[in-house]
mmCIF file with all atom_site columns, C-alpha atoms in Angstrom:
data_model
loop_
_atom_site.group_PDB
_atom_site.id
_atom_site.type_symbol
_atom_site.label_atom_id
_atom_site.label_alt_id
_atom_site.label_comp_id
_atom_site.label_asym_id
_atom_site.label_entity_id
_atom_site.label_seq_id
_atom_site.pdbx_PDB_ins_code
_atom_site.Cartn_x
_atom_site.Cartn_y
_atom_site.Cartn_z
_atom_site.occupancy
_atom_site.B_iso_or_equiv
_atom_site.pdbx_formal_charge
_atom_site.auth_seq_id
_atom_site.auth_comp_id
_atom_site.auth_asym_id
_atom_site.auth_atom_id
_atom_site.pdbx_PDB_model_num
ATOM 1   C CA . UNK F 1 1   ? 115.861 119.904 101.035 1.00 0.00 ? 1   UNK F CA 1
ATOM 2   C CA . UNK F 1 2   ? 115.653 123.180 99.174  1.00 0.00 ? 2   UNK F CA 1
ATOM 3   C CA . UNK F 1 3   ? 114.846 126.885 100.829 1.00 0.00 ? 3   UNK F CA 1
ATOM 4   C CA . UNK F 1 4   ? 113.209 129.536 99.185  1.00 0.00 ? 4   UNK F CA 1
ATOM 5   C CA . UNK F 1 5   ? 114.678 132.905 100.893 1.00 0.00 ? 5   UNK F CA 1
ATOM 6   C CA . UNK F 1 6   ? 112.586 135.877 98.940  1.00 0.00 ? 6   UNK F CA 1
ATOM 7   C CA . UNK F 1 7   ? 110.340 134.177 96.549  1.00 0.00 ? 7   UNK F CA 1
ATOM 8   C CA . UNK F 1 8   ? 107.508 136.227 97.393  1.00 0.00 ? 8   UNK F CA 1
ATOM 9   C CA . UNK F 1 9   ? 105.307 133.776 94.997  1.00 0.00 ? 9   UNK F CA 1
ATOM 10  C CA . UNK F 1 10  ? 106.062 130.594 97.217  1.00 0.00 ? 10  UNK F CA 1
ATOM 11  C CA . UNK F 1 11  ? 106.640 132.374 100.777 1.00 0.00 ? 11  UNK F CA 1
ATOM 12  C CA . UNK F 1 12  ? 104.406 130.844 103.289 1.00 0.00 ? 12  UNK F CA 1
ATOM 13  C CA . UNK F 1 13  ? 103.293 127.954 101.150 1.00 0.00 ? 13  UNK F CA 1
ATOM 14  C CA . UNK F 1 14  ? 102.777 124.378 102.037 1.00 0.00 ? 14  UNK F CA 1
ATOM 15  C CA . UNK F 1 15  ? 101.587 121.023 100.575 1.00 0.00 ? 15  UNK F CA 1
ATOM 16  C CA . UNK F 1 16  ? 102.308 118.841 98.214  1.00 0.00 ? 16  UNK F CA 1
ATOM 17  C CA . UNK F 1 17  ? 102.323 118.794 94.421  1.00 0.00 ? 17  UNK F CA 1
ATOM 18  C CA . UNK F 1 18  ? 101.548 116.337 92.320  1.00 0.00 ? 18  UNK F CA 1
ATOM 19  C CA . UNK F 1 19  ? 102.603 113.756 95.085  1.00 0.00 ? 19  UNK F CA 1
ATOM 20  C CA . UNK F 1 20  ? 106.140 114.427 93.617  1.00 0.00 ? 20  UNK F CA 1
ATOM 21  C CA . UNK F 1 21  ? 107.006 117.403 95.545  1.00 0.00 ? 21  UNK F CA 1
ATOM 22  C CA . UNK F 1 22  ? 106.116 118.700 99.302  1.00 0.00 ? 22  UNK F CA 1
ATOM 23  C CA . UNK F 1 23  ? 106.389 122.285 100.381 1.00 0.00 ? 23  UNK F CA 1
ATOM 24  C CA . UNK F 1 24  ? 107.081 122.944 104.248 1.00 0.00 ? 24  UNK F CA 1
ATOM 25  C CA . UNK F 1 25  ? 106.895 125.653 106.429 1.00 0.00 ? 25  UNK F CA 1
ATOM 26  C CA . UNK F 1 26  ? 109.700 125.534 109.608 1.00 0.00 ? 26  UNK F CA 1
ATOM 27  C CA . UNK F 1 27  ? 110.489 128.983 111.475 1.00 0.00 ? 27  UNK F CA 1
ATOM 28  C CA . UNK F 1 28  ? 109.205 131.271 108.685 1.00 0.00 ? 28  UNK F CA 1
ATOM 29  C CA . UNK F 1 29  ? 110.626 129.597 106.287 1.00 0.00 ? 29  UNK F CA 1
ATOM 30  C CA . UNK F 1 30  ? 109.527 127.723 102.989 1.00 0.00 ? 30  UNK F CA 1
ATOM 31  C CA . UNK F 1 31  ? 111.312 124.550 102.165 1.00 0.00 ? 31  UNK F CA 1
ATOM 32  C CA . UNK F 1 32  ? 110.655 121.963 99.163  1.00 0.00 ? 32  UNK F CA 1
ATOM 33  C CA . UNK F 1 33  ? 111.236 118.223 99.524  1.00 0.00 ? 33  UNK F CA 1
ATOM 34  C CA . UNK F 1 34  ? 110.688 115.142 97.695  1.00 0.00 ? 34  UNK F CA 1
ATOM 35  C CA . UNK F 1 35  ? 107.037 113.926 98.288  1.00 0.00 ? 35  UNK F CA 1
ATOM 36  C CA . UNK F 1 36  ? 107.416 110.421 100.505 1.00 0.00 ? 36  UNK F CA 1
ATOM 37  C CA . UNK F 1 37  ? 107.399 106.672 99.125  1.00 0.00 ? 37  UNK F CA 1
ATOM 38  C CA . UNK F 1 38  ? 105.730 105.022 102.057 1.00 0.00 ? 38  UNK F CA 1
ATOM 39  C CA . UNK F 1 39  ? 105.164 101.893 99.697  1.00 0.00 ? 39  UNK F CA 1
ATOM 40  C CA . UNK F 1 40  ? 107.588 99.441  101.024 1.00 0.00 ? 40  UNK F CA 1
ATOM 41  C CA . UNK F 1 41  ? 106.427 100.599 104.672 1.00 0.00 ? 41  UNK F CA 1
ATOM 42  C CA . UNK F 1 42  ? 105.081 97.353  106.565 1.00 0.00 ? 42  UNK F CA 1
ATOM 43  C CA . UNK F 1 43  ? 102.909 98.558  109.971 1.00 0.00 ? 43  UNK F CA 1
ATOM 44  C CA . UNK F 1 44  ? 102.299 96.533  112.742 1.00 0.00 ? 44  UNK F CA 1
ATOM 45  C CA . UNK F 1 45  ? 98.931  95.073  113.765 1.00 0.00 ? 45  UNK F CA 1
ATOM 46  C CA . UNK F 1 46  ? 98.797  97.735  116.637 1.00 0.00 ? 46  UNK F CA 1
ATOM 47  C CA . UNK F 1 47  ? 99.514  100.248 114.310 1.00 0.00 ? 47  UNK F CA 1
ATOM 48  C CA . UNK F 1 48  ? 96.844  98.956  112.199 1.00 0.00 ? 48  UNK F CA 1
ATOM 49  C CA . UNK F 1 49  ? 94.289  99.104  114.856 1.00 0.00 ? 49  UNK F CA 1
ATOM 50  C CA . UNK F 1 50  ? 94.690  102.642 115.522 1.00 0.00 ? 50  UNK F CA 1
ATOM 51  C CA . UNK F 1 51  ? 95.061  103.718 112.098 1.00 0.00 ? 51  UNK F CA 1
ATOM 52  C CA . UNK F 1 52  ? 91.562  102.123 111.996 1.00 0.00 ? 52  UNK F CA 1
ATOM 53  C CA . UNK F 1 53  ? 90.502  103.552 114.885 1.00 0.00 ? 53  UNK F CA 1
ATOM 54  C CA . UNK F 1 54  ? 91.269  106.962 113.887 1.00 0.00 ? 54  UNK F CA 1
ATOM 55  C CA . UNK F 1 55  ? 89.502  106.459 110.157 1.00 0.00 ? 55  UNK F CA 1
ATOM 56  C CA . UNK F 1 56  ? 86.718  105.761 112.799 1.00 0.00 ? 56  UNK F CA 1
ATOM 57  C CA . UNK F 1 57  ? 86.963  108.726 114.113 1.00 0.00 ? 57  UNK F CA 1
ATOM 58  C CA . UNK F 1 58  ? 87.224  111.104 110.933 1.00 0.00 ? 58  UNK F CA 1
ATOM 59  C CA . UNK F 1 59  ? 84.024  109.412 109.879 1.00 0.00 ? 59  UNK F CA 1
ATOM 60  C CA . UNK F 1 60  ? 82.745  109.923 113.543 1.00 0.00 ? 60  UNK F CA 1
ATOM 61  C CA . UNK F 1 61  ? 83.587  113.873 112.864 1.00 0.00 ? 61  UNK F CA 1
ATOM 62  C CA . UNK F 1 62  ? 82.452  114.198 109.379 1.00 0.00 ? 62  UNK F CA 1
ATOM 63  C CA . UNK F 1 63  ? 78.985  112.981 110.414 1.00 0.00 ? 63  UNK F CA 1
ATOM 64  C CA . UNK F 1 64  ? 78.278  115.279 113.377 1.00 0.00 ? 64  UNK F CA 1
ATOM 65  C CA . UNK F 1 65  ? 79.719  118.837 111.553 1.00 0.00 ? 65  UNK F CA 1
ATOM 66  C CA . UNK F 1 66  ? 77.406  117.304 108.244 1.00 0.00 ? 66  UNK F CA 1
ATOM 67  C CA . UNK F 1 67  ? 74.038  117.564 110.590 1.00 0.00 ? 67  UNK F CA 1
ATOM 68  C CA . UNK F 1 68  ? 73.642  120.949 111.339 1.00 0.00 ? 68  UNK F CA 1
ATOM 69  C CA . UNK F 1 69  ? 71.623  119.907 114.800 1.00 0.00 ? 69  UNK F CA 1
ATOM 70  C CA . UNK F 1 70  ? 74.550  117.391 115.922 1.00 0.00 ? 70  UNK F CA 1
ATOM 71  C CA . UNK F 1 71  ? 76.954  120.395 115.470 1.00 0.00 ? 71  UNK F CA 1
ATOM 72  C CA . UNK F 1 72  ? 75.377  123.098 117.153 1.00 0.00 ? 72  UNK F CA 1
ATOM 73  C CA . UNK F 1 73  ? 74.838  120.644 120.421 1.00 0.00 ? 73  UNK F CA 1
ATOM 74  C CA . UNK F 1 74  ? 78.346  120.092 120.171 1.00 0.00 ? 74  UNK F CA 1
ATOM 75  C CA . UNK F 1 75  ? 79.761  123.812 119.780 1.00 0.00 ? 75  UNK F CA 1
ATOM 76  C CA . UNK F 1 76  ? 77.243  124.078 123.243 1.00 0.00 ? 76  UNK F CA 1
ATOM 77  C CA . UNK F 1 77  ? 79.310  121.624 124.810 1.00 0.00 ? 77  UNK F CA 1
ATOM 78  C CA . UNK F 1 78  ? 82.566  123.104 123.979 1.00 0.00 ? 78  UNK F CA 1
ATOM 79  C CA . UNK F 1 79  ? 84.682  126.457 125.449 1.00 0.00 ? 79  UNK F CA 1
ATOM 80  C CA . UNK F 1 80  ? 85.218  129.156 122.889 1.00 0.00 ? 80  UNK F CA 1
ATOM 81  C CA . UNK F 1 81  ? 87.778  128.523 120.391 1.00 0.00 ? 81  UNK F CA 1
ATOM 82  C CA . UNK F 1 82  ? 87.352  125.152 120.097 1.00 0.00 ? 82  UNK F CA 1
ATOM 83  C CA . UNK F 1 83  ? 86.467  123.441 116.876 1.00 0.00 ? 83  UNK F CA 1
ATOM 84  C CA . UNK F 1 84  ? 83.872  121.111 116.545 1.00 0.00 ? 84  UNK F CA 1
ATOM 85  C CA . UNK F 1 85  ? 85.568  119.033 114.330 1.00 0.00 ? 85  UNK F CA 1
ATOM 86  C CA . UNK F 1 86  ? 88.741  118.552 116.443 1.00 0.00 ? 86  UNK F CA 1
ATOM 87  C CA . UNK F 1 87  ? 86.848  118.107 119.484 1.00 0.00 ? 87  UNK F CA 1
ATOM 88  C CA . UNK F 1 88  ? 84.528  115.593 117.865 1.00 0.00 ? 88  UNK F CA 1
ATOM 89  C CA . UNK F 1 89  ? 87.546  113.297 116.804 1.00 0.00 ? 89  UNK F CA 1
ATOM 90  C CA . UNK F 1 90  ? 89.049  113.766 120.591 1.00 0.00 ? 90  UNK F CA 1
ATOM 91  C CA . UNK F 1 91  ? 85.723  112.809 122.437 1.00 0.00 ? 91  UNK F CA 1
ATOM 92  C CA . UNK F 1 92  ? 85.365  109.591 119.555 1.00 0.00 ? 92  UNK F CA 1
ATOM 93  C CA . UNK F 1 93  ? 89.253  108.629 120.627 1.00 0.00 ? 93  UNK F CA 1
ATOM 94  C CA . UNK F 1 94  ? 88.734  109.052 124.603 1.00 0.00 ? 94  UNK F CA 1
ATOM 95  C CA . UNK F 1 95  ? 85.742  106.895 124.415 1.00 0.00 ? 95  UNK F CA 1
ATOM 96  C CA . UNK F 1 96  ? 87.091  104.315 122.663 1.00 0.00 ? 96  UNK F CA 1
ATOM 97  C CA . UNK F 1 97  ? 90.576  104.025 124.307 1.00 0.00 ? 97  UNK F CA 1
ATOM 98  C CA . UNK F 1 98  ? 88.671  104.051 127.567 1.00 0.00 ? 98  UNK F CA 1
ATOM 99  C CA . UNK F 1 99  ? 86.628  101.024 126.414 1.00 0.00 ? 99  UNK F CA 1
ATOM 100 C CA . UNK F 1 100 ? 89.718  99.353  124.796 1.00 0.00 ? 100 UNK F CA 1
ATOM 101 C CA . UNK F 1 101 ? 91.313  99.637  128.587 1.00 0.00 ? 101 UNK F CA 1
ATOM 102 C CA . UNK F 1 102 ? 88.038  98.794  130.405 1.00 0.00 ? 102 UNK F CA 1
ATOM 103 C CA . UNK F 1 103 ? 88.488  95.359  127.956 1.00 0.00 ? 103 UNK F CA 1
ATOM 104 C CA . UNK F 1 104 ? 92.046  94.469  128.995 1.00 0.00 ? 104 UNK F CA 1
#
């Protein structure tokens, strides 16, 4: 993995490129890597449930900060500095890992 010291241009940088190339950010510090070939990756079905379960809960987010009503009921709900988006997809998760436990 490659470090940029001074490059002004690329200091504080991160993301990927292309997918070919990932730029990181650990201590102050830029670093470049190869971008990651998760292809020959094979996930478990538990691991499969909760990647689902987590889509779920994007989509869960995406729809209350979307409706301008939904959002502004949530904000209410939440202490300041607190984003609604984050604390939509943590309410969606508690609720359904409660129910997944309630079910076992």
């Amino acid at each position: 993995m490659a470090r940029f010291k001074t490059n002004l241009l690329m200091k504080g940088t991160s993301g990927q490129l292309n997918q070919q190339l990932v730029l990181k950010n650990y201590g102050g510090k830029t670093y470049i890597s190869r971008y990651p070939d998760m292809s020959k990756v094979k996930f478990t079905e538990s691991q499969k449930t909760e990647q689902g379960l987590f889509a779920d809960a994007i989509a869960y987010a995406r729809s209350i900060i979307s409706d301008p009503e939904k959002k502004a009921a949530f904000q209410a709900s939440l202490e300041p500095g607190r984003r609604v988006y984050n604390a939509a997809i943590s309410a969606y998760l508690k609720e359904h890992k409660n129910k997944k436990d309630q079910e076992l």
